[in-house]
Amino acid sequence: MGKKSEESSSEYGEAAQFDPTFNGPIHKRSCTDVICCILFMAAIGGYLVVGMLAWLYGDPRHVLYPRNSTGMFCGIGLNNDKPSVFYFDLLKCATSTNIMAAALNGLQCPTTQVCVKQCPKQFWVLSPEAYIPNKKAKDFFQQEYCVPSLDLASTELTVREILDKELCPFFHTPTTSVLGRCLPSIGSLDEIPNNFTLPGIPTANETANAIRNATGDLVSGFNAKEIGVRIFEDFASSWHWILIGLLIAMLLSLLFLLLLRFTAAVIVWVLIVGLLAVVAYGIWHCYWEYDNFKNSEVTISDLGFTTDFSVYLQVKETWLAFLIILAVVEAILLLLLIFLRKRILIAIALIKESSKAVSYMMSALVYPLVTFVLLVVCVAYWGVTALYLATSGAPLYRVVALNSTVADCSTINGTDSCDPLNFNSSAYLPTCPSVSCIFVKYNDEGLFQRNLFNLQIYNVLAFLWCVNFVLALGQCTLAGAFASYYWAFNKPADIPLFPLTQSFIRSLRYHVGSLAFGALILTLVQFIRIVLEYMDHKFRAAQNGCARFVMCCLKCCFWCLEKFIKFLNRNAYIMIAIYGKNFCVSAKNAFMLLMRNIVRVVVLDKVTDLLLFFGKLLVVGGVGVLAFFFFSGRIRLPSDTFEAQQLNYYWVPIITVVVGAYLIAHGFFSVYNMCVDTLFLCFLEDLERNDGSMQKPYYMSKNLMSILNKKNKVPKKD
């Protein structure tokens, strides 16, 4: 037996040796993984340079504000009082055969656009009387919907000339501003007047269908602004109750973690017994169903293959198979419970010890706020940089024939450049009167613009690296603090002052390189996964069965690799926080230590996961149910401070509370989970380093020592 243990020890490294000077996270350290630290700093510097270049060349107004036909923004500058853009003829967005229609981005289409104060609210079409000679254009058109360069009061142009040049619209329908664009309302198109018809479209219904087809899927979002306003009103009237719900979630999470100190054993055994009971009920139900169909002569072979799987539930062989599978699962669970009961007790003791550690270091529960703020900064910087990069380059304009049905306009193919502010359409008269200078795209011919794709890739890589570094910093900081708790011989007297602050300073001063190293490895794997997802999305239609299978296998392999690296990094950061060694040595030592105790690792991991899953379910489910009953009006307050009837969508605050409760519970439980993992590694090291003698006393709690039938010869205070 001793020989076998010795071989196992040599296979996964030598056990940790006793060090009389070791009493917790060491203080005499040196900087680790300096090269990776320098590389990370250089990457951050490059990231800042990319952000500054994007800020210099980019213009987010291209995305935030719509443009009129002359390229001017609506809602700012000279058009500050005109926030929406109005399209003269939306039918051309779908029916035009001009080749430039496909190249125009956003909601651009080959028709004149003008900035307006308010979108039209009624049906209007030009009266046939307007074509009578000597009729004045000002009597038929509205100045606010015509191009600003045209003065209806003084123009000598006829109505026909104005229409040919698209200086004023021929018709408009009731529209709503959606993201600054005047789009027709679906509801209003259902109420179109019978006399509202356009040339070439004989009936009003066909006119409405043509307008719907022209605006496509965008028209379905015409109520977006109205819905957004209603949602905002719901937040405005219920925000304080939402905060109360989130506060309840925080208190429940904190209470659950503190109660684990006294009720961990009860909760764990209840969950385990409950799992066994559920499987046992499944066995009984399968037997009951099998007994009901035992006289049936229909077999699975008679049914063959069918997509209606409910048919298989009418066959006794199906329930017999379920019965056998569940019986095997139940037997395995019982055997595991019998043979691993001692390790389950160790896991429970560690969970209780973790709850005690958290109670001594309540400041650790606040640290997720620091991580959250840093992550918000990373996400905001990435989003702003991506936006500025996407809008880099000056806008390009091309001469486009607005009326492509005119034969003489066929020579205008949209390749001629133009300046919308100085464009003179008279050069194309009289052959093609309906030409305009329209925005096409952003210039991509400069050195900076040609490398926009590479810069966006760098933006993503740097973003992932920064995010993973922030998470690594949080894990290393918490690990150092909780390790200080474990290696304090007499608790809480020997716990150092401000252990969390000390651990945070140690991590930043000595181990930025090691944390960046682990974050870089994880970043590369995540980036490969993103590339695989992108390739799968782009080439899915062209892939055959074999290619899809290979792609699925690759995605699955890299998903597993990412999970393994996260697990390895987490334990490596714990070893870095305790011993101050570089990433590779720490990862190796942590991996070998875990492999020497693989059964304990699996048991602790699964018991902890089960417990924290139950905790999240309790917090999120409890707060969610309470929010549902409150915001739906089923719980009424004695006063009139809040009435559910005043909400437009009562599910808005409910979803907000549920999502917020999950994030709060996840933040609290992530600290607790890190505490469990740290104390577990310290516990394993304690077993290897010490033997309970006067020279080598155990640092573990008395409860753990009693489970392992060990004791210290030196009195220990817990």
XYZ file of C-alpha atoms in Angstrom:
718
model
C 0.000 0.000 0.000
C 2.872 2.357 0.855
C 4.610 1.549 -2.408
C 1.460 2.318 -4.381
C 1.075 5.637 -2.597
C 4.688 6.483 -3.309
C 4.270 5.704 -7.030
C 1.168 7.859 -7.185
C 3.036 10.680 -5.512
C 5.919 10.499 -7.949
C 3.553 10.351 -10.936
C 1.907 13.660 -10.066
C 4.850 15.352 -8.401
C 6.234 15.266 -4.903
C 4.102 16.278 -1.941
C 4.689 19.717 -0.439
C 7.421 19.713 2.196
C 7.276 21.272 5.638
C 8.630 24.811 5.823
C 8.982 26.199 9.370
C 8.998 29.795 8.051
C 5.747 29.451 6.095
C 2.606 30.843 7.745
C 0.497 32.055 4.850
C 0.932 34.229 1.753
C 4.636 35.093 1.673
C 5.615 38.744 1.886
C 9.125 38.629 0.382
C 8.328 38.413 -3.329
C 9.768 39.460 -6.657
C 8.068 40.441 -9.902
C 6.968 37.459 -11.983
C 6.638 37.036 -15.771
C 8.184 40.425 -16.434
C 8.290 39.898 -20.210
C 4.548 39.287 -20.332
C 4.017 42.329 -18.109
C 5.945 44.488 -20.578
C 3.990 42.958 -23.467
C 0.700 43.666 -21.697
C 1.680 47.270 -21.005
C 2.705 47.676 -24.658
C -0.654 46.219 -25.733
C -2.489 48.671 -23.456
C -0.403 51.522 -24.900
C -1.239 50.374 -28.427
C -4.886 50.114 -27.444
C -4.826 53.734 -26.278
C -3.152 54.788 -29.548
C -5.842 52.961 -31.560
C -8.500 54.724 -29.497
C -6.926 58.135 -30.133
C -6.590 57.475 -33.875
C -10.203 56.314 -33.999
C -11.231 59.468 -32.147
C -9.290 61.641 -34.623
C -10.580 59.966 -37.795
C -13.987 58.722 -36.681
C -17.239 60.595 -36.522
C -20.038 58.792 -34.647
C -22.524 61.313 -35.956
C -22.615 59.147 -39.091
C -24.381 56.506 -37.015
C -26.181 58.615 -34.435
C -27.809 61.135 -36.784
C -29.564 60.714 -40.150
C -28.468 62.693 -43.227
C -30.397 64.571 -45.847
C -29.598 64.405 -49.556
C -26.929 67.119 -49.300
C -25.032 65.148 -46.661
C -25.944 67.429 -43.750
C -26.906 65.882 -40.424
C -30.426 66.210 -39.098
C -30.779 67.233 -35.462
C -27.493 69.141 -35.075
C -25.841 72.234 -36.518
C -27.959 74.165 -38.990
C -30.657 71.504 -38.684
C -30.706 71.531 -34.907
C -34.487 72.061 -34.857
C -35.076 69.395 -37.537
C -34.274 66.018 -35.957
C -35.936 63.686 -38.494
C -35.275 62.904 -42.151
C -38.233 62.675 -44.545
C -38.097 60.495 -47.700
C -39.903 61.891 -50.738
C -40.706 58.551 -52.365
C -40.196 55.443 -50.244
C -41.413 53.314 -53.143
C -38.048 53.849 -54.826
C -36.266 52.149 -51.925
C -37.668 48.859 -53.199
C -38.702 49.395 -56.818
C -35.704 51.334 -58.127
C -33.431 49.435 -60.500
C -30.575 51.889 -60.064
C -27.379 49.985 -59.250
C -26.516 52.434 -56.496
C -29.540 51.344 -54.470
C -27.668 48.240 -53.321
C -24.572 50.186 -52.363
C -26.270 52.770 -50.211
C -26.085 51.929 -46.544
C -28.470 52.533 -43.711
C -31.846 53.866 -44.851
C -30.404 55.666 -47.861
C -32.270 55.080 -51.097
C -32.375 56.901 -54.474
C -34.902 59.523 -53.510
C -34.563 63.011 -52.080
C -34.359 63.295 -48.296
C -34.874 66.478 -46.269
C -34.632 67.285 -42.566
C -37.978 68.131 -40.986
C -39.181 69.279 -37.581
C -41.993 66.752 -37.479
C -42.859 63.786 -39.623
C -46.097 64.061 -41.670
C -49.198 62.983 -39.742
C -51.785 62.694 -42.542
C -52.343 61.288 -46.029
C -51.611 63.738 -48.828
C -51.189 63.372 -52.583
C -50.690 66.109 -55.168
C -53.977 67.260 -56.686
C -54.430 66.849 -60.497
C -55.262 70.567 -60.622
C -51.602 71.348 -59.999
C -50.745 70.400 -63.594
C -53.014 73.105 -65.030
C -50.898 75.845 -66.663
C -50.301 79.049 -64.675
C -50.980 77.283 -61.375
C -48.578 78.321 -58.600
C -46.540 75.647 -56.834
C -46.979 77.393 -53.478
C -50.700 76.615 -53.632
C -50.112 72.857 -53.637
C -46.808 72.044 -51.910
C -45.772 72.568 -48.289
C -42.486 74.422 -47.818
C -41.410 72.379 -44.793
C -41.357 69.158 -46.851
C -39.501 70.617 -49.876
C -35.743 71.009 -50.257
C -34.491 74.109 -48.397
C -32.971 75.588 -51.574
C -36.434 75.923 -53.123
C -38.490 78.947 -52.121
C -42.088 78.196 -53.093
C -43.113 81.822 -52.635
C -40.734 83.127 -55.320
C -39.969 80.163 -57.582
C -40.810 80.317 -61.280
C -40.636 76.552 -61.688
C -43.805 74.740 -62.661
C -45.202 71.861 -60.664
C -44.019 69.426 -63.338
C -40.451 70.766 -63.177
C -40.431 70.593 -59.395
C -41.545 66.970 -59.492
C -39.032 66.018 -62.208
C -36.203 67.458 -60.101
C -37.668 65.960 -56.895
C -37.651 69.300 -55.132
C -40.934 68.506 -53.413
C -42.702 65.206 -52.692
C -45.568 63.895 -54.814
C -47.248 62.296 -51.757
C -46.753 61.432 -48.122
C -48.474 59.216 -45.560
C -48.768 59.377 -41.758
C -45.309 58.530 -40.442
C -43.531 58.086 -37.138
C -39.913 58.967 -36.402
C -37.932 55.755 -35.903
C -34.270 56.398 -35.086
C -34.636 59.792 -36.749
C -36.263 58.412 -39.937
C -39.851 59.114 -40.947
C -41.335 55.674 -41.623
C -45.001 54.921 -42.317
C -47.106 53.444 -39.564
C -48.540 50.019 -40.295
C -51.742 50.921 -38.488
C -52.231 54.042 -40.554
C -51.737 52.108 -43.808
C -54.669 49.913 -42.812
C -56.824 53.053 -42.762
C -55.706 54.480 -46.102
C -58.417 56.592 -47.831
C -60.049 55.111 -50.916
C -59.058 58.106 -53.050
C -55.390 57.833 -52.102
C -53.794 56.271 -55.216
C -50.474 56.760 -56.970
C -49.668 56.677 -60.707
C -49.527 53.103 -61.969
C -51.244 51.748 -58.829
C -55.017 51.570 -59.387
C -56.329 50.975 -55.835
C -55.656 52.287 -52.360
C -54.983 48.782 -50.973
C -52.328 48.136 -53.602
C -50.788 51.504 -52.755
C -50.610 50.547 -49.073
C -49.029 47.166 -49.923
C -46.467 48.865 -52.151
C -45.459 51.220 -49.332
C -45.204 48.300 -46.893
C -42.986 46.366 -49.289
C -40.813 49.422 -49.919
C -40.036 49.953 -46.238
C -39.633 46.210 -45.615
C -38.871 44.959 -42.133
C -38.077 48.478 -40.924
C -41.697 49.500 -41.052
C -42.496 46.866 -38.427
C -40.559 48.924 -35.904
C -42.548 52.124 -36.323
C -43.831 51.801 -32.755
C -40.304 51.478 -31.343
C -40.198 55.023 -30.060
C -43.655 54.796 -28.523
C -42.784 51.497 -26.837
C -39.510 52.993 -25.646
C -41.331 55.936 -24.115
C -43.759 53.624 -22.324
C -40.900 51.501 -20.979
C -39.162 54.663 -19.788
C -42.380 55.721 -18.039
C -42.522 52.330 -16.309
C -38.955 52.740 -15.070
C -39.675 56.295 -13.942
C -42.682 55.213 -11.853
C -41.201 52.011 -10.404
C -37.439 52.589 -10.135
C -37.481 52.909 -6.347
C -39.413 49.636 -6.033
C -36.909 47.998 -8.401
C -34.099 49.162 -6.113
C -35.962 47.705 -3.140
C -36.223 44.386 -5.000
C -32.479 44.421 -5.725
C -31.783 45.266 -2.088
C -33.882 42.262 -1.035
C -31.845 40.099 -3.437
C -28.612 41.368 -1.872
C -29.868 40.690 1.655
C -31.056 37.189 0.701
C -27.688 36.392 -0.906
C -25.808 37.629 2.135
C -28.137 35.808 4.522
C -27.791 32.553 2.569
C -23.985 32.717 2.677
C -23.929 33.438 6.394
C -26.461 30.712 7.211
C -24.325 28.153 5.385
C -22.048 28.289 8.415
C -24.776 26.596 10.456
C -27.002 24.897 7.874
C -24.573 23.737 5.168
C -24.760 20.091 6.257
C -28.550 20.122 6.389
C -28.910 21.806 2.980
C -26.377 19.525 1.285
C -27.896 16.321 2.643
C -31.411 17.513 1.827
C -30.325 18.203 -1.752
C -28.598 14.813 -2.044
C -31.558 12.936 -0.570
C -33.891 14.972 -2.779
C -31.893 13.959 -5.861
C -32.086 10.307 -4.854
C -35.813 10.658 -4.191
C -36.426 12.219 -7.616
C -34.614 9.356 -9.352
C -36.505 6.817 -7.200
C -39.804 8.420 -8.193
C -38.720 8.201 -11.829
C -38.081 4.462 -11.375
C -41.534 3.963 -9.837
C -43.242 6.003 -12.578
C -41.467 4.040 -15.315
C -42.543 0.760 -13.698
C -46.115 2.021 -13.442
C -46.157 2.995 -17.120
C -44.541 -0.326 -18.074
C -47.189 -2.213 -16.126
C -49.939 -0.306 -17.975
C -48.598 -1.327 -21.402
C -47.352 -4.826 -20.559
C -50.336 -6.452 -22.311
C -49.798 -4.378 -25.456
C -48.523 -6.366 -28.441
C -47.010 -3.321 -30.202
C -43.203 -3.228 -30.162
C -40.636 -0.617 -31.187
C -39.719 -2.679 -34.243
C -43.354 -2.429 -35.371
C -43.286 1.372 -35.153
C -40.031 1.877 -37.029
C -38.654 5.423 -37.135
C -40.991 8.390 -36.741
C -40.547 12.042 -35.838
C -43.549 11.864 -33.501
C -41.682 10.746 -30.385
C -44.875 10.631 -28.327
C -45.696 7.396 -30.165
C -42.739 5.667 -28.497
C -44.234 6.453 -25.092
C -47.076 4.061 -25.922
C -44.694 1.094 -26.090
C -43.667 -0.946 -23.041
C -40.045 -1.362 -24.227
C -39.529 2.397 -23.973
C -40.538 2.486 -20.315
C -38.505 -0.656 -19.614
C -35.426 1.043 -21.062
C -36.070 4.172 -18.965
C -36.573 1.943 -15.916
C -33.227 0.196 -16.414
C -31.342 3.445 -17.037
C -32.766 5.159 -13.949
C -32.139 2.054 -11.832
C -28.482 2.041 -12.908
C -28.202 5.770 -12.158
C -29.780 5.272 -8.727
C -27.411 2.404 -7.959
C -24.383 4.474 -8.999
C -25.514 7.409 -6.863
C -26.039 5.154 -3.827
C -22.619 3.531 -4.258
C -20.984 6.926 -4.625
C -22.777 8.139 -1.511
C -21.599 5.109 0.476
C -17.960 5.179 -0.614
C -17.568 8.972 -0.788
C -19.490 9.923 2.339
C -16.309 10.936 4.134
C -15.248 13.190 1.297
C -18.726 14.698 1.218
C -18.321 15.483 4.909
C -14.987 17.169 4.117
C -16.672 19.229 1.399
C -19.414 20.279 3.810
C -16.826 21.243 6.431
C -14.923 23.338 3.892
C -18.149 25.051 2.839
C -18.919 25.883 6.477
C -15.363 27.123 6.942
C -15.737 29.310 3.848
C -18.864 30.877 5.301
C -16.923 31.611 8.488
C -14.083 33.179 6.462
C -16.531 35.409 4.587
C -18.067 36.528 7.894
C -14.602 37.640 9.070
C -13.899 39.447 5.774
C -17.155 41.114 4.831
C -15.237 43.594 2.678
C -14.618 40.728 0.230
C -18.321 40.817 -0.686
C -17.876 44.403 -1.879
C -14.939 43.601 -4.151
C -17.168 42.421 -7.054
C -18.207 46.081 -7.363
C -14.579 46.952 -8.151
C -14.479 44.220 -10.785
C -17.807 45.396 -12.186
C -16.611 49.006 -12.512
C -13.407 47.917 -14.270
C -15.385 45.691 -16.638
C -17.754 48.561 -17.432
C -14.741 50.724 -18.302
C -13.372 47.983 -20.593
C -16.701 47.445 -22.340
C -17.329 51.180 -22.736
C -13.864 51.800 -24.194
C -14.232 48.878 -26.583
C -17.685 50.028 -27.723
C -16.648 53.649 -28.254
C -13.474 52.620 -30.106
C -15.404 50.208 -32.334
C -17.949 52.930 -33.115
C -15.303 55.516 -34.014
C -13.379 52.994 -36.121
C -16.540 52.029 -37.990
C -17.194 55.670 -38.873
C -13.647 56.554 -39.908
C -13.178 58.170 -43.288
C -14.878 61.020 -45.090
C -18.308 60.342 -46.640
C -18.363 59.687 -50.397
C -21.151 60.923 -52.689
C -22.165 59.799 -56.166
C -24.436 61.242 -58.862
C -27.588 59.120 -58.930
C -30.577 59.262 -61.276
C -33.610 59.550 -59.038
C -36.004 58.729 -61.876
C -34.449 55.640 -63.427
C -37.443 55.090 -65.713
C -36.348 57.986 -67.919
C -34.448 56.506 -70.866
C -31.919 59.344 -71.069
C -30.896 58.702 -67.449
C -29.613 55.194 -68.173
C -26.080 56.493 -68.774
C -25.829 57.693 -65.183
C -24.521 54.626 -63.400
C -23.571 56.123 -60.043
C -19.796 56.232 -60.592
C -19.364 60.022 -60.841
C -18.236 61.686 -57.614
C -19.889 64.891 -56.440
C -20.049 67.436 -53.632
C -23.608 67.710 -52.245
C -23.082 71.286 -51.072
C -21.920 72.504 -54.506
C -23.789 70.086 -56.755
C -25.398 71.638 -59.834
C -27.984 69.447 -61.535
C -28.301 71.864 -64.480
C -25.325 70.159 -66.137
C -27.553 67.124 -66.742
C -30.422 69.110 -68.248
C -32.491 68.575 -70.252
C -31.718 64.896 -70.835
C -32.016 63.846 -67.211
C -33.619 66.367 -64.855
C -33.992 64.008 -61.870
C -30.395 63.649 -60.678
C -29.066 64.143 -57.188
C -25.832 63.896 -55.224
C -26.392 61.106 -52.673
C -24.206 59.670 -49.902
C -22.865 56.179 -50.747
C -20.291 55.053 -48.150
C -17.312 56.160 -46.111
C -13.906 56.520 -47.730
C -11.800 53.377 -47.326
C -8.898 54.335 -49.564
C -6.553 55.952 -47.000
C -3.808 54.090 -45.110
C -5.769 54.243 -41.867
C -9.032 53.242 -43.550
C -7.431 50.295 -45.375
C -6.396 48.841 -42.027
C -9.723 49.324 -40.270
C -10.442 45.587 -40.271
C -7.078 44.839 -38.656
C -7.648 47.573 -36.096
C -11.068 46.149 -35.258
C -9.456 42.734 -34.700
C -6.877 44.388 -32.431
C -9.728 46.131 -30.632
C -11.412 42.784 -29.929
C -8.172 41.070 -28.831
C -7.180 43.911 -26.521
C -10.694 44.034 -25.107
C -10.720 40.304 -24.318
C -7.247 40.515 -22.797
C -8.242 43.442 -20.561
C -11.459 41.744 -19.439
C -9.695 38.485 -18.610
C -6.973 40.399 -16.770
C -9.570 42.214 -14.639
C -11.200 38.880 -13.745
C -7.776 37.370 -12.985
C -6.897 40.305 -10.750
C -10.122 39.807 -8.804
C -9.519 36.076 -8.365
C -5.912 36.555 -7.249
C -6.889 39.316 -4.803
C -9.640 37.259 -3.182
C -7.413 34.161 -3.069
C -4.692 36.057 -1.220
C -7.182 37.387 1.321
C -8.802 34.013 2.040
C -5.413 32.280 2.180
C -4.455 34.764 4.915
C -7.487 33.530 6.831
C -6.665 29.817 6.471
C -2.999 30.144 7.449
C -3.847 32.141 10.578
C -3.251 29.579 13.342
C -5.562 31.210 15.884
C -8.586 32.730 14.175
C -9.477 35.554 14.075
C -6.639 36.880 16.249
C -3.888 35.993 13.743
C -5.692 37.266 10.648
C -3.679 40.241 9.320
C -5.212 43.706 9.162
C -6.881 44.613 5.860
C -6.064 41.285 4.153
C -8.020 42.190 1.019
C -6.175 45.479 0.533
C -2.812 43.810 1.140
C -3.610 41.081 -1.367
C -4.730 43.635 -3.980
C -1.506 45.622 -3.602
C 0.633 42.452 -3.792
C -1.134 41.347 -6.965
C -0.615 44.687 -8.716
C 2.933 45.193 -7.493
C 4.406 41.776 -8.227
C 2.104 39.685 -10.424
C 0.694 41.796 -13.256
C 2.819 39.760 -15.690
C 1.590 36.414 -14.378
C -2.041 37.515 -14.414
C -1.604 38.902 -17.939
C 0.031 35.610 -19.016
C -2.944 33.545 -17.888
C -5.364 36.089 -19.359
C -3.522 35.996 -22.707
C -3.806 32.215 -23.007
C -7.532 32.395 -22.313
C -7.919 35.334 -24.715
C -6.363 33.426 -27.616
C -8.697 30.469 -27.097
C -11.732 32.769 -26.866
C -10.690 34.605 -30.020
C -10.384 31.310 -31.904
C -13.899 30.432 -30.743
C -15.167 33.784 -32.039
C -13.490 33.155 -35.405
C -15.034 29.680 -35.614
C -18.493 31.075 -34.828
C -18.021 33.759 -37.484
C -16.896 31.219 -40.100
C -19.768 28.910 -39.231
C -22.244 31.775 -39.613
C -20.785 33.001 -42.909
C -20.380 29.632 -44.635
C -23.244 27.657 -43.127
C -25.264 27.682 -46.347
C -22.308 26.436 -48.405
C -21.206 23.707 -45.984
C -21.914 20.048 -46.590
C -22.627 17.529 -43.860
C -18.984 16.604 -43.354
C -17.864 20.242 -43.062
C -20.603 20.983 -40.527
C -19.554 17.958 -38.484
C -15.906 19.074 -38.469
C -16.926 22.612 -37.532
C -19.112 21.334 -34.718
C -16.251 19.184 -33.394
C -13.849 22.135 -33.495
C -16.281 24.371 -31.640
C -16.883 21.685 -29.027
C -13.135 21.062 -28.552
C -12.319 24.729 -28.078
C -15.269 25.137 -25.708
C -13.879 22.332 -23.560
C -10.388 23.821 -23.835
C -11.678 27.199 -22.648
C -13.379 25.593 -19.636
C -10.204 23.687 -18.745
C -8.009 26.794 -19.052
C -10.398 28.765 -16.835
C -10.195 25.993 -14.235
C -6.397 25.817 -14.468
C -5.978 29.604 -14.378
C -8.214 29.912 -11.343
C -6.110 27.495 -9.311
C -2.884 28.966 -10.673
C -3.925 32.408 -9.409
C -4.515 30.905 -5.966
C -0.982 29.508 -5.895
C 0.391 32.836 -7.161
C -1.424 34.679 -4.375
C 0.040 32.314 -1.744
C 3.587 31.607 -2.935
C 4.323 34.429 -5.375
C 5.792 32.232 -8.118
C 5.348 32.730 -11.861
C 2.323 31.535 -13.773
C 3.749 28.338 -15.268
C 5.203 27.066 -11.988
C 2.012 27.982 -10.116
C -0.203 26.296 -12.702
C 1.950 23.157 -12.612
C 1.987 23.004 -8.792
C -1.772 23.564 -8.584
C -2.489 20.935 -11.235
C -0.238 18.348 -9.585
C -1.738 19.051 -6.175
C -5.260 18.605 -7.535
C -4.337 15.427 -9.403
C -2.932 13.933 -6.195
C -6.375 14.520 -4.665
C -8.585 14.125 -7.738
C -11.471 12.379 -5.939
C -11.712 15.125 -3.332
C -11.592 17.713 -6.117
C -14.533 16.162 -7.978
C -16.632 15.722 -4.834
C -15.989 19.257 -3.571
C -16.613 20.779 -7.001
C -19.947 19.012 -7.494
C -21.164 19.572 -3.933
C -20.271 23.273 -4.154
C -21.908 23.625 -7.575
C -25.077 21.952 -6.282
C -25.165 24.167 -3.230
C -24.549 27.443 -5.077
C -27.055 26.482 -7.783
C -29.631 25.976 -5.065
C -28.667 29.339 -3.567
C -29.058 31.160 -6.886
C -32.355 29.393 -7.494
C -33.557 30.425 -4.051
C -32.522 34.075 -4.401
C -33.524 34.662 -8.028
C -36.679 32.549 -7.825
C -37.815 34.066 -4.545
C -37.215 37.655 -5.618
C -38.724 36.956 -9.061
C -41.934 35.530 -7.583
C -42.189 38.426 -5.148
C -41.659 40.934 -7.982
C -44.298 39.200 -10.123
C -46.952 39.319 -7.409
C -46.100 42.915 -6.557
C -45.814 44.496 -10.024
C -48.763 42.521 -11.418
C -50.978 43.966 -8.679
C -51.614 40.742 -6.752
C -49.946 42.259 -3.689
C -51.482 45.588 -2.760
C -49.971 48.157 -0.456
C -52.127 49.637 2.313
C -51.507 53.144 0.918
C -51.744 54.491 -2.605
C -47.965 54.893 -2.981
C -47.878 52.474 -5.925
C -50.514 50.946 -8.167
C -49.644 48.241 -10.676
C -52.357 49.552 -13.004
C -50.252 52.624 -13.774
C -47.605 50.478 -15.484
C -47.801 50.036 -19.247
C -45.823 46.768 -19.199
C -45.565 45.247 -15.728
C -43.050 42.688 -17.042
C -40.436 45.446 -17.507
C -39.667 45.921 -13.784
C -40.061 42.181 -13.199
C -37.397 41.308 -15.786
C -35.170 44.081 -14.447
C -35.443 42.769 -10.895
C -34.841 39.141 -11.953
C -31.765 39.984 -14.050
C -30.440 42.284 -11.339
C -31.046 39.632 -8.665
C -29.122 37.080 -10.728
C -26.172 39.444 -11.187
C -26.141 40.263 -7.468
C -26.356 36.599 -6.462
C -23.655 35.697 -8.991
C -21.388 38.415 -7.590
C -21.820 37.235 -3.980
C -21.527 33.551 -4.828
C -18.454 34.067 -7.042
C -16.670 35.428 -3.958
C -17.880 32.456 -1.953
C -16.839 30.004 -4.655
C -13.361 31.563 -4.753
C -13.188 31.205 -0.991
C -14.068 27.501 -1.174
C -11.450 26.830 -3.864
C -8.763 28.746 -1.971
C -9.425 27.037 1.338
C -9.489 23.681 -0.427
C -6.020 24.128 -1.931
C -4.745 25.389 1.414
C -6.325 22.351 3.095
C -4.566 19.970 0.699
C -1.255 21.754 1.266
C -1.860 21.614 5.005
C -2.297 17.849 4.877
C 0.949 17.419 2.945
C 3.049 19.887 4.933
C 1.973 19.113 8.478
C 1.238 16.109 10.691
C -0.254 17.634 13.846
C 2.921 17.417 15.894
C 4.354 20.210 18.015
C 6.672 21.213 15.145
C 4.126 20.703 12.366
C 0.634 21.581 13.646
C -2.378 21.562 11.347
C -3.967 24.893 10.398
C -7.331 23.347 9.462
C -10.390 23.737 11.652
C -11.193 21.323 14.467
C -14.208 20.090 12.495
C -11.999 19.047 9.561
C -9.517 17.383 11.898
C -12.295 15.401 13.568
C -13.580 14.178 10.188
C -10.072 12.999 9.254
C -9.448 11.572 12.730
C -6.538 13.941 13.230
C -5.631 16.268 16.047
C -3.047 18.817 17.012
C -0.751 18.452 19.976
C -0.724 22.227 20.106
C -3.961 23.839 21.369
C -5.743 25.702 18.563
C -8.392 28.398 18.840
C -11.166 28.580 16.220
